[in-house]
Amino acid sequence: MQDDARRLIAQHAQTAKLMGVDFLPLGNVPAALAQAASASNPTEPTEPTESAQPGGPRAPHAPPSFESADQPGVSPISADDLQQTYAHLGDPQARLDALRGKYEADAPHQHFNTQFANIVFGEGNPQADLMFVGEAPGEQEDLTGRPFVGRAGQLLEKMIQAMGLSRETVYITNVLKTRPPGNATPTSRESALCKPYLMEQIRIIEPKVIVTLGLPATQLLLKVSSPMRSMRGHWHALPTEGNAEGMPRVEIMPTYHPAYLLRSYTEENRRKVWSDLTQVIDKLGEASGASRVR
Ligand code: URA
């Protein structure tokens, strides 16, 4: 990131903090968003609030447990196997492309129930300081092959812009790379099978901060089963899973999923999300002094 850009972000952060939650206007909700907020949205995942019921029937949007990722049957691929596919490449975008090719060849989604037209691997700056990790592609994402382009994505984009950034400067991806039937919440087994690819995306991009959007991404990356209310708003270190070589030191800020925010569009929730994002702006500002130029 260039000095001018950093200065602009710092200025913007200052202004935004003074103004409050300006990316989601308080008391002045645009018609489209107000509608979105009041309508239930079957194409977007819900924000699970409770812990999972392991072994129980999988209700739509049932909250998963990530406490134990070990499942009978197929094992997740090893980090070494994935790294072999891109380690010889220097350019981060070329590395991501090679990793995507490996994902397509392995097709971990063949081992679970999915219904997709396109793989949604992720997009954005391959050297981004900031990465967003959501849950799984929805209908619009599946149709376009791009993450977060539906209504939740439009809200995410507003949040990113309010931070003084753009979609192109960050990297956006999901835990699952294919759409779950009925937008069901990913199970722990599905997430475990896809996690190695997500971890290699992180290793390649080397973000300073990851914002996890919602419970599945938060619990998967942090390897916890705590509820969102105790996780969001606080910094967490990314556990490196015993394969720390080349893994950047990444700090994670969990926040509510934009689809949840659309459904529970209260001033309190908007303030919470904005408070989480302003912490991210501050952290990126602090880190920028010592960071490489991006
Ligand atoms: N919800 C997600 O979690 N990811 C997307 O890409 C879109 C909606």
mmCIF file of C-alpha atoms and ligand atoms in Angstrom:
data_model
loop_
_atom_site.group_PDB
_atom_site.id
_atom_site.type_symbol
_atom_site.label_atom_id
_atom_site.label_comp_id
_atom_site.label_asym_id
_atom_site.label_seq_id
_atom_site.Cartn_x
_atom_site.Cartn_y
_atom_site.Cartn_z
ATOM 1 C CA MET A 1 0.000 0.000 0.000
ATOM 2 C CA GLN A 2 1.373 3.448 -0.919
ATOM 3 C CA ASP A 3 1.945 6.205 1.675
ATOM 4 C CA ASP A 4 -0.780 8.384 0.156
ATOM 5 C CA ALA A 5 -3.259 5.552 0.389
ATOM 6 C CA ARG A 6 -2.301 4.934 4.012
ATOM 7 C CA ARG A 7 -2.729 8.614 4.835
ATOM 8 C CA LEU A 8 -6.142 8.585 3.183
ATOM 9 C CA ILE A 9 -7.212 5.526 5.165
ATOM 10 C CA ALA A 10 -6.036 7.114 8.402
ATOM 11 C CA GLN A 11 -7.944 10.324 7.612
ATOM 12 C CA HIS A 12 -11.004 8.372 6.622
ATOM 13 C CA ALA A 13 -10.869 6.302 9.785
ATOM 14 C CA GLN A 14 -10.700 9.445 11.879
ATOM 15 C CA THR A 15 -13.667 11.006 10.085
ATOM 16 C CA ALA A 16 -15.672 7.808 10.131
ATOM 17 C CA LYS A 17 -15.095 7.346 13.845
ATOM 18 C CA LEU A 18 -16.358 10.853 14.493
ATOM 19 C CA MET A 19 -19.376 10.328 12.298
ATOM 20 C CA GLY A 20 -20.336 6.910 13.594
ATOM 21 C CA VAL A 21 -21.664 4.086 11.495
ATOM 22 C CA ASP A 22 -21.738 5.962 8.247
ATOM 23 C CA PHE A 23 -21.592 2.917 6.011
ATOM 24 C CA LEU A 24 -25.003 1.900 7.303
ATOM 25 C CA PRO A 25 -26.803 5.215 7.806
ATOM 26 C CA LEU A 26 -28.536 5.285 11.163
ATOM 27 C CA GLY A 27 -32.146 6.370 11.111
ATOM 28 C CA ASN A 28 -31.850 6.923 7.392
ATOM 29 C CA VAL A 29 -31.828 3.450 5.928
ATOM 30 C CA PRO A 30 -31.934 3.512 2.126
ATOM 31 C CA ALA A 31 -35.143 1.977 0.769
ATOM 32 C CA ALA A 32 -33.387 -0.989 -0.786
ATOM 33 C CA LEU A 33 -31.586 -1.851 2.425
ATOM 34 C CA ALA A 34 -34.662 -1.278 4.563
ATOM 35 C CA GLN A 35 -36.527 -3.736 2.351
ATOM 36 C CA ALA A 36 -33.686 -6.186 2.489
ATOM 37 C CA ALA A 37 -33.572 -5.863 6.233
ATOM 38 C CA SER A 38 -37.228 -6.654 6.727
ATOM 39 C CA ALA A 39 -37.531 -9.471 4.176
ATOM 40 C CA SER A 40 -36.383 -12.921 5.120
ATOM 41 C CA ASN A 41 -33.754 -14.069 2.690
ATOM 42 C CA PRO A 42 -33.698 -17.752 1.895
ATOM 43 C CA THR A 43 -30.693 -17.406 -0.373
ATOM 44 C CA GLU A 44 -28.351 -16.073 2.318
ATOM 45 C CA PRO A 45 -26.993 -18.067 5.234
ATOM 46 C CA THR A 46 -28.180 -17.279 8.750
ATOM 47 C CA GLU A 47 -25.980 -16.303 11.651
ATOM 48 C CA PRO A 48 -25.916 -19.334 13.930
ATOM 49 C CA THR A 49 -25.964 -18.410 17.598
ATOM 50 C CA GLU A 50 -25.793 -21.675 19.511
ATOM 51 C CA SER A 51 -23.385 -24.564 19.530
ATOM 52 C CA ALA A 52 -23.933 -27.588 17.334
ATOM 53 C CA GLN A 53 -25.628 -30.865 17.991
ATOM 54 C CA PRO A 54 -23.014 -33.321 16.732
ATOM 55 C CA GLY A 55 -24.461 -36.341 15.053
ATOM 56 C CA GLY A 56 -27.946 -34.880 14.944
ATOM 57 C CA PRO A 57 -29.978 -34.369 11.793
ATOM 58 C CA ARG A 58 -28.783 -31.526 9.612
ATOM 59 C CA ALA A 59 -31.486 -28.899 9.637
ATOM 60 C CA PRO A 60 -31.173 -26.061 7.152
ATOM 61 C CA HIS A 61 -28.858 -23.488 8.748
ATOM 62 C CA ALA A 62 -28.102 -25.828 11.629
ATOM 63 C CA PRO A 63 -25.096 -24.434 13.481
ATOM 64 C CA PRO A 64 -22.071 -26.705 13.063
ATOM 65 C CA SER A 65 -19.471 -27.713 15.597
ATOM 66 C CA PHE A 66 -15.826 -27.423 14.661
ATOM 67 C CA GLU A 67 -14.488 -28.867 17.877
ATOM 68 C CA SER A 68 -13.674 -32.135 16.193
ATOM 69 C CA ALA A 69 -12.826 -31.958 12.517
ATOM 70 C CA ASP A 70 -11.858 -35.636 12.447
ATOM 71 C CA GLN A 71 -14.463 -37.567 10.548
ATOM 72 C CA PRO A 72 -14.552 -41.101 9.238
ATOM 73 C CA GLY A 73 -13.958 -41.561 5.521
ATOM 74 C CA VAL A 74 -11.978 -39.095 3.448
ATOM 75 C CA SER A 75 -9.166 -37.147 5.121
ATOM 76 C CA PRO A 76 -8.302 -33.557 4.337
ATOM 77 C CA ILE A 77 -5.313 -33.154 1.998
ATOM 78 C CA SER A 78 -1.978 -32.262 3.607
ATOM 79 C CA ALA A 79 -0.457 -28.804 3.436
ATOM 80 C CA ASP A 80 2.730 -30.325 1.937
ATOM 81 C CA ASP A 81 0.778 -31.803 -0.961
ATOM 82 C CA LEU A 82 -0.819 -28.454 -1.682
ATOM 83 C CA GLN A 83 2.418 -26.501 -1.393
ATOM 84 C CA GLN A 84 4.122 -28.743 -3.944
ATOM 85 C CA THR A 85 1.732 -27.455 -6.564
ATOM 86 C CA TYR A 86 2.727 -23.821 -6.218
ATOM 87 C CA ALA A 87 6.023 -23.613 -4.308
ATOM 88 C CA HIS A 88 8.083 -23.248 -7.512
ATOM 89 C CA LEU A 89 6.111 -20.170 -8.563
ATOM 90 C CA GLY A 90 7.137 -16.691 -7.418
ATOM 91 C CA ASP A 91 4.171 -14.556 -8.333
ATOM 92 C CA PRO A 92 1.387 -14.684 -5.681
ATOM 93 C CA GLN A 93 -1.397 -14.617 -8.299
ATOM 94 C CA ALA A 94 0.268 -17.480 -10.182
ATOM 95 C CA ARG A 95 0.500 -19.370 -6.868
ATOM 96 C CA LEU A 96 -3.187 -18.793 -6.170
ATOM 97 C CA ASP A 97 -4.054 -19.925 -9.706
ATOM 98 C CA ALA A 98 -2.024 -23.111 -9.225
ATOM 99 C CA LEU A 99 -3.729 -23.736 -5.887
ATOM 100 C CA ARG A 100 -7.099 -23.244 -7.527
ATOM 101 C CA GLY A 101 -6.097 -25.739 -10.235
ATOM 102 C CA LYS A 102 -5.212 -28.222 -7.500
ATOM 103 C CA TYR A 103 -8.567 -27.610 -5.815
ATOM 104 C CA GLU A 104 -10.354 -28.240 -9.104
ATOM 105 C CA ALA A 105 -8.384 -31.441 -9.699
ATOM 106 C CA ASP A 106 -8.910 -32.751 -6.141
ATOM 107 C CA ALA A 107 -12.539 -31.582 -6.033
ATOM 108 C CA PRO A 108 -12.908 -32.078 -2.257
ATOM 109 C CA HIS A 109 -16.573 -31.153 -2.710
ATOM 110 C CA GLN A 110 -17.137 -34.484 -4.480
ATOM 111 C CA HIS A 111 -17.119 -36.000 -0.993
ATOM 112 C CA PHE A 112 -20.120 -34.048 0.204
ATOM 113 C CA ASN A 113 -23.491 -32.859 -0.865
ATOM 114 C CA THR A 114 -23.220 -29.770 -3.038
ATOM 115 C CA GLN A 115 -25.099 -28.253 -5.919
ATOM 116 C CA PHE A 116 -23.083 -25.810 -7.921
ATOM 117 C CA ALA A 117 -22.595 -24.274 -11.341
ATOM 118 C CA ASN A 118 -19.252 -22.606 -10.624
ATOM 119 C CA ILE A 119 -16.433 -22.980 -8.158
ATOM 120 C CA VAL A 120 -16.037 -19.747 -6.203
ATOM 121 C CA PHE A 121 -12.406 -19.826 -5.148
ATOM 122 C CA GLY A 122 -11.869 -16.205 -4.084
ATOM 123 C CA GLU A 123 -10.828 -12.925 -5.619
ATOM 124 C CA GLY A 124 -8.988 -9.698 -4.933
ATOM 125 C CA ASN A 125 -5.472 -8.482 -4.299
ATOM 126 C CA PRO A 126 -3.164 -11.528 -4.062
ATOM 127 C CA GLN A 127 -0.982 -9.545 -1.632
ATOM 128 C CA ALA A 128 -3.763 -7.933 0.374
ATOM 129 C CA ASP A 129 -3.147 -6.820 3.942
ATOM 130 C CA LEU A 130 -6.793 -7.553 4.670
ATOM 131 C CA MET A 131 -8.716 -10.724 3.871
ATOM 132 C CA PHE A 132 -12.414 -11.468 4.440
ATOM 133 C CA VAL A 133 -13.527 -15.073 4.927
ATOM 134 C CA GLY A 134 -17.230 -15.887 4.627
ATOM 135 C CA GLU A 135 -19.157 -19.105 4.784
ATOM 136 C CA ALA A 136 -20.026 -20.442 1.329
ATOM 137 C CA PRO A 137 -21.224 -19.136 -2.031
ATOM 138 C CA GLY A 138 -24.910 -18.341 -2.386
ATOM 139 C CA GLU A 139 -26.996 -18.275 -5.534
ATOM 140 C CA GLN A 140 -25.512 -15.165 -7.151
ATOM 141 C CA GLU A 141 -21.984 -16.212 -6.264
ATOM 142 C CA ASP A 142 -22.598 -19.639 -7.777
ATOM 143 C CA LEU A 143 -23.926 -18.102 -10.986
ATOM 144 C CA THR A 144 -21.034 -15.674 -11.375
ATOM 145 C CA GLY A 145 -18.169 -17.631 -9.828
ATOM 146 C CA ARG A 146 -17.392 -14.590 -7.636
ATOM 147 C CA PRO A 147 -17.623 -14.345 -3.837
ATOM 148 C CA PHE A 148 -20.000 -11.919 -2.136
ATOM 149 C CA VAL A 149 -21.799 -10.423 -5.118
ATOM 150 C CA GLY A 150 -25.401 -10.927 -3.873
ATOM 151 C CA ARG A 151 -27.166 -8.723 -1.366
ATOM 152 C CA ALA A 152 -24.847 -9.678 1.483
ATOM 153 C CA GLY A 153 -21.953 -8.949 -0.856
ATOM 154 C CA GLN A 154 -23.276 -5.502 -1.662
ATOM 155 C CA LEU A 155 -23.431 -4.739 2.037
ATOM 156 C CA LEU A 156 -19.923 -6.120 2.511
ATOM 157 C CA GLU A 157 -18.751 -3.817 -0.265
ATOM 158 C CA LYS A 158 -20.273 -0.807 1.523
ATOM 159 C CA MET A 159 -18.482 -1.853 4.694
ATOM 160 C CA ILE A 160 -15.186 -2.147 2.820
ATOM 161 C CA GLN A 161 -15.689 1.267 1.240
ATOM 162 C CA ALA A 162 -16.521 2.785 4.633
ATOM 163 C CA MET A 163 -13.140 1.510 5.787
ATOM 164 C CA GLY A 164 -11.554 3.598 3.039
ATOM 165 C CA LEU A 165 -10.738 0.529 0.957
ATOM 166 C CA SER A 166 -12.126 -1.069 -2.174
ATOM 167 C CA ARG A 167 -12.961 -4.645 -3.128
ATOM 168 C CA GLU A 168 -9.887 -4.713 -5.344
ATOM 169 C CA THR A 169 -7.482 -3.884 -2.498
ATOM 170 C CA VAL A 170 -8.635 -6.718 -0.225
ATOM 171 C CA TYR A 171 -9.034 -10.475 -0.805
ATOM 172 C CA ILE A 172 -12.428 -12.127 -0.357
ATOM 173 C CA THR A 173 -13.068 -15.845 -0.051
ATOM 174 C CA ASN A 174 -15.182 -18.446 1.754
ATOM 175 C CA VAL A 175 -14.735 -21.603 3.785
ATOM 176 C CA LEU A 176 -16.530 -23.680 1.134
ATOM 177 C CA LYS A 177 -15.804 -23.021 -2.526
ATOM 178 C CA THR A 178 -19.072 -24.500 -3.816
ATOM 179 C CA ARG A 179 -22.683 -23.706 -2.988
ATOM 180 C CA PRO A 180 -24.328 -25.908 -0.357
ATOM 181 C CA PRO A 181 -27.822 -27.135 -1.281
ATOM 182 C CA GLY A 182 -30.369 -24.643 0.010
ATOM 183 C CA ASN A 183 -27.508 -22.509 1.343
ATOM 184 C CA ALA A 184 -27.214 -24.838 4.320
ATOM 185 C CA THR A 185 -24.552 -24.034 6.880
ATOM 186 C CA PRO A 186 -21.360 -26.005 6.125
ATOM 187 C CA THR A 187 -20.918 -29.096 8.287
ATOM 188 C CA SER A 188 -17.688 -29.643 10.198
ATOM 189 C CA ARG A 189 -16.682 -32.404 7.751
ATOM 190 C CA GLU A 190 -17.242 -30.200 4.693
ATOM 191 C CA SER A 191 -15.328 -27.375 6.306
ATOM 192 C CA ALA A 192 -12.492 -29.670 7.349
ATOM 193 C CA LEU A 193 -12.122 -30.995 3.794
ATOM 194 C CA CYS A 194 -11.906 -27.456 2.391
ATOM 195 C CA LYS A 195 -9.830 -25.902 5.175
ATOM 196 C CA PRO A 196 -6.380 -26.881 3.805
ATOM 197 C CA TYR A 197 -7.060 -24.862 0.629
ATOM 198 C CA LEU A 198 -8.134 -21.856 2.697
ATOM 199 C CA MET A 199 -4.993 -22.143 4.842
ATOM 200 C CA GLU A 200 -2.821 -22.170 1.704
ATOM 201 C CA GLN A 201 -4.664 -19.113 0.360
ATOM 202 C CA ILE A 202 -3.665 -17.413 3.618
ATOM 203 C CA ARG A 203 -0.076 -18.645 3.363
ATOM 204 C CA ILE A 204 0.231 -17.266 -0.170
ATOM 205 C CA ILE A 205 -1.504 -13.925 0.394
ATOM 206 C CA GLU A 206 0.118 -13.262 3.802
ATOM 207 C CA PRO A 207 -2.569 -10.898 5.043
ATOM 208 C CA LYS A 208 -1.968 -8.980 8.258
ATOM 209 C CA VAL A 209 -5.600 -9.198 9.293
ATOM 210 C CA ILE A 210 -8.441 -11.585 8.506
ATOM 211 C CA VAL A 211 -12.027 -10.582 9.193
ATOM 212 C CA THR A 212 -14.098 -13.729 9.639
ATOM 213 C CA LEU A 213 -17.707 -13.119 8.667
ATOM 214 C CA GLY A 214 -20.013 -15.155 10.858
ATOM 215 C CA LEU A 215 -19.710 -18.214 13.035
ATOM 216 C CA PRO A 216 -18.621 -20.994 10.628
ATOM 217 C CA ALA A 217 -15.544 -19.107 9.381
ATOM 218 C CA THR A 218 -14.710 -17.892 12.889
ATOM 219 C CA GLN A 219 -14.978 -21.297 14.541
ATOM 220 C CA LEU A 220 -13.142 -23.063 11.730
ATOM 221 C CA LEU A 221 -10.142 -20.732 11.605
ATOM 222 C CA LEU A 222 -9.864 -20.256 15.360
ATOM 223 C CA LYS A 223 -10.588 -23.925 16.156
ATOM 224 C CA VAL A 224 -13.098 -23.031 18.832
ATOM 225 C CA SER A 225 -16.755 -23.687 19.467
ATOM 226 C CA SER A 226 -17.483 -20.422 21.255
ATOM 227 C CA PRO A 227 -20.514 -18.370 20.249
ATOM 228 C CA MET A 228 -20.174 -15.279 18.110
ATOM 229 C CA ARG A 229 -21.035 -12.900 20.937
ATOM 230 C CA SER A 230 -17.911 -13.860 22.860
ATOM 231 C CA MET A 231 -15.629 -13.886 19.787
ATOM 232 C CA ARG A 232 -16.498 -10.721 17.881
ATOM 233 C CA GLY A 233 -14.897 -7.434 18.775
ATOM 234 C CA HIS A 234 -11.703 -9.087 20.043
ATOM 235 C CA TRP A 235 -8.398 -9.935 18.385
ATOM 236 C CA HIS A 236 -7.398 -13.571 18.019
ATOM 237 C CA ALA A 237 -4.220 -15.143 16.638
ATOM 238 C CA LEU A 238 -4.582 -17.595 13.745
ATOM 239 C CA PRO A 239 -3.563 -21.081 14.936
ATOM 240 C CA THR A 240 -1.112 -22.522 12.428
ATOM 241 C CA GLU A 241 -1.945 -26.229 12.878
ATOM 242 C CA GLY A 242 1.590 -27.491 13.393
ATOM 243 C CA ASN A 243 2.596 -26.367 9.923
ATOM 244 C CA ALA A 244 3.830 -22.903 10.729
ATOM 245 C CA GLU A 245 6.596 -22.682 8.136
ATOM 246 C CA GLY A 246 5.918 -19.760 5.843
ATOM 247 C CA MET A 247 2.672 -19.003 7.632
ATOM 248 C CA PRO A 248 2.323 -15.293 8.313
ATOM 249 C CA ARG A 249 1.419 -13.999 11.770
ATOM 250 C CA VAL A 250 -2.211 -13.181 11.155
ATOM 251 C CA GLU A 251 -4.620 -11.504 13.514
ATOM 252 C CA ILE A 252 -8.276 -12.332 13.234
ATOM 253 C CA MET A 253 -11.220 -10.060 13.951
ATOM 254 C CA PRO A 254 -14.524 -11.943 13.900
ATOM 255 C CA THR A 255 -17.628 -9.954 13.078
ATOM 256 C CA TYR A 256 -21.222 -10.635 12.122
ATOM 257 C CA HIS A 257 -21.961 -11.978 8.674
ATOM 258 C CA PRO A 258 -23.481 -9.257 6.441
ATOM 259 C CA ALA A 259 -26.428 -11.580 5.680
ATOM 260 C CA TYR A 260 -27.173 -11.689 9.410
ATOM 261 C CA LEU A 261 -26.841 -7.930 9.570
ATOM 262 C CA LEU A 262 -29.339 -7.555 6.722
ATOM 263 C CA ARG A 263 -31.828 -9.627 8.639
ATOM 264 C CA SER A 264 -31.146 -8.048 12.028
ATOM 265 C CA TYR A 265 -30.606 -4.528 10.846
ATOM 266 C CA THR A 266 -30.612 -2.877 14.233
ATOM 267 C CA GLU A 267 -28.604 0.143 15.261
ATOM 268 C CA GLU A 268 -26.956 -1.991 17.938
ATOM 269 C CA ASN A 269 -25.746 -4.582 15.433
ATOM 270 C CA ARG A 270 -24.535 -1.944 12.994
ATOM 271 C CA ARG A 271 -22.597 -0.209 15.751
ATOM 272 C CA LYS A 272 -21.021 -3.519 16.783
ATOM 273 C CA VAL A 273 -19.896 -4.303 13.236
ATOM 274 C CA TRP A 274 -18.559 -0.796 12.724
ATOM 275 C CA SER A 275 -16.724 -0.994 16.022
ATOM 276 C CA ASP A 276 -15.083 -4.261 14.862
ATOM 277 C CA LEU A 277 -14.129 -2.722 11.527
ATOM 278 C CA THR A 278 -12.656 0.427 13.075
ATOM 279 C CA GLN A 279 -10.405 -1.825 15.157
ATOM 280 C CA VAL A 280 -9.289 -3.401 11.882
ATOM 281 C CA ILE A 281 -8.571 0.023 10.349
ATOM 282 C CA ASP A 282 -6.481 0.916 13.395
ATOM 283 C CA LYS A 283 -4.595 -2.387 13.286
ATOM 284 C CA LEU A 284 -3.794 -1.990 9.585
ATOM 285 C CA GLY A 285 -2.636 1.558 10.263
ATOM 286 C CA GLU A 286 -0.347 0.365 13.082
ATOM 287 C CA ALA A 287 1.043 -2.439 10.942
ATOM 288 C CA SER A 288 1.627 -0.275 7.896
ATOM 289 C CA GLY A 289 4.771 1.366 9.323
ATOM 290 C CA ALA A 290 6.714 -1.880 9.243
ATOM 291 C CA SER A 291 4.876 -3.485 6.323
ATOM 292 C CA ARG A 292 6.179 -4.150 2.891
ATOM 293 C CA VAL A 293 4.879 -1.762 0.229
ATOM 294 C CA ARG A 294 1.662 -3.110 -1.274
HETATM 295 N N1 URA B 1 -22.410 -15.506 1.901
HETATM 296 C C1 URA B 1 -21.173 -16.011 2.090
HETATM 297 O O1 URA B 1 -20.819 -16.480 3.169
HETATM 298 N N2 URA B 1 -20.339 -15.979 1.051
HETATM 299 C C2 URA B 1 -20.655 -15.467 -0.141
HETATM 300 O O2 URA B 1 -19.810 -15.469 -1.031
HETATM 301 C C3 URA B 1 -21.944 -14.952 -0.291
HETATM 302 C C4 URA B 1 -22.810 -14.981 0.739
#
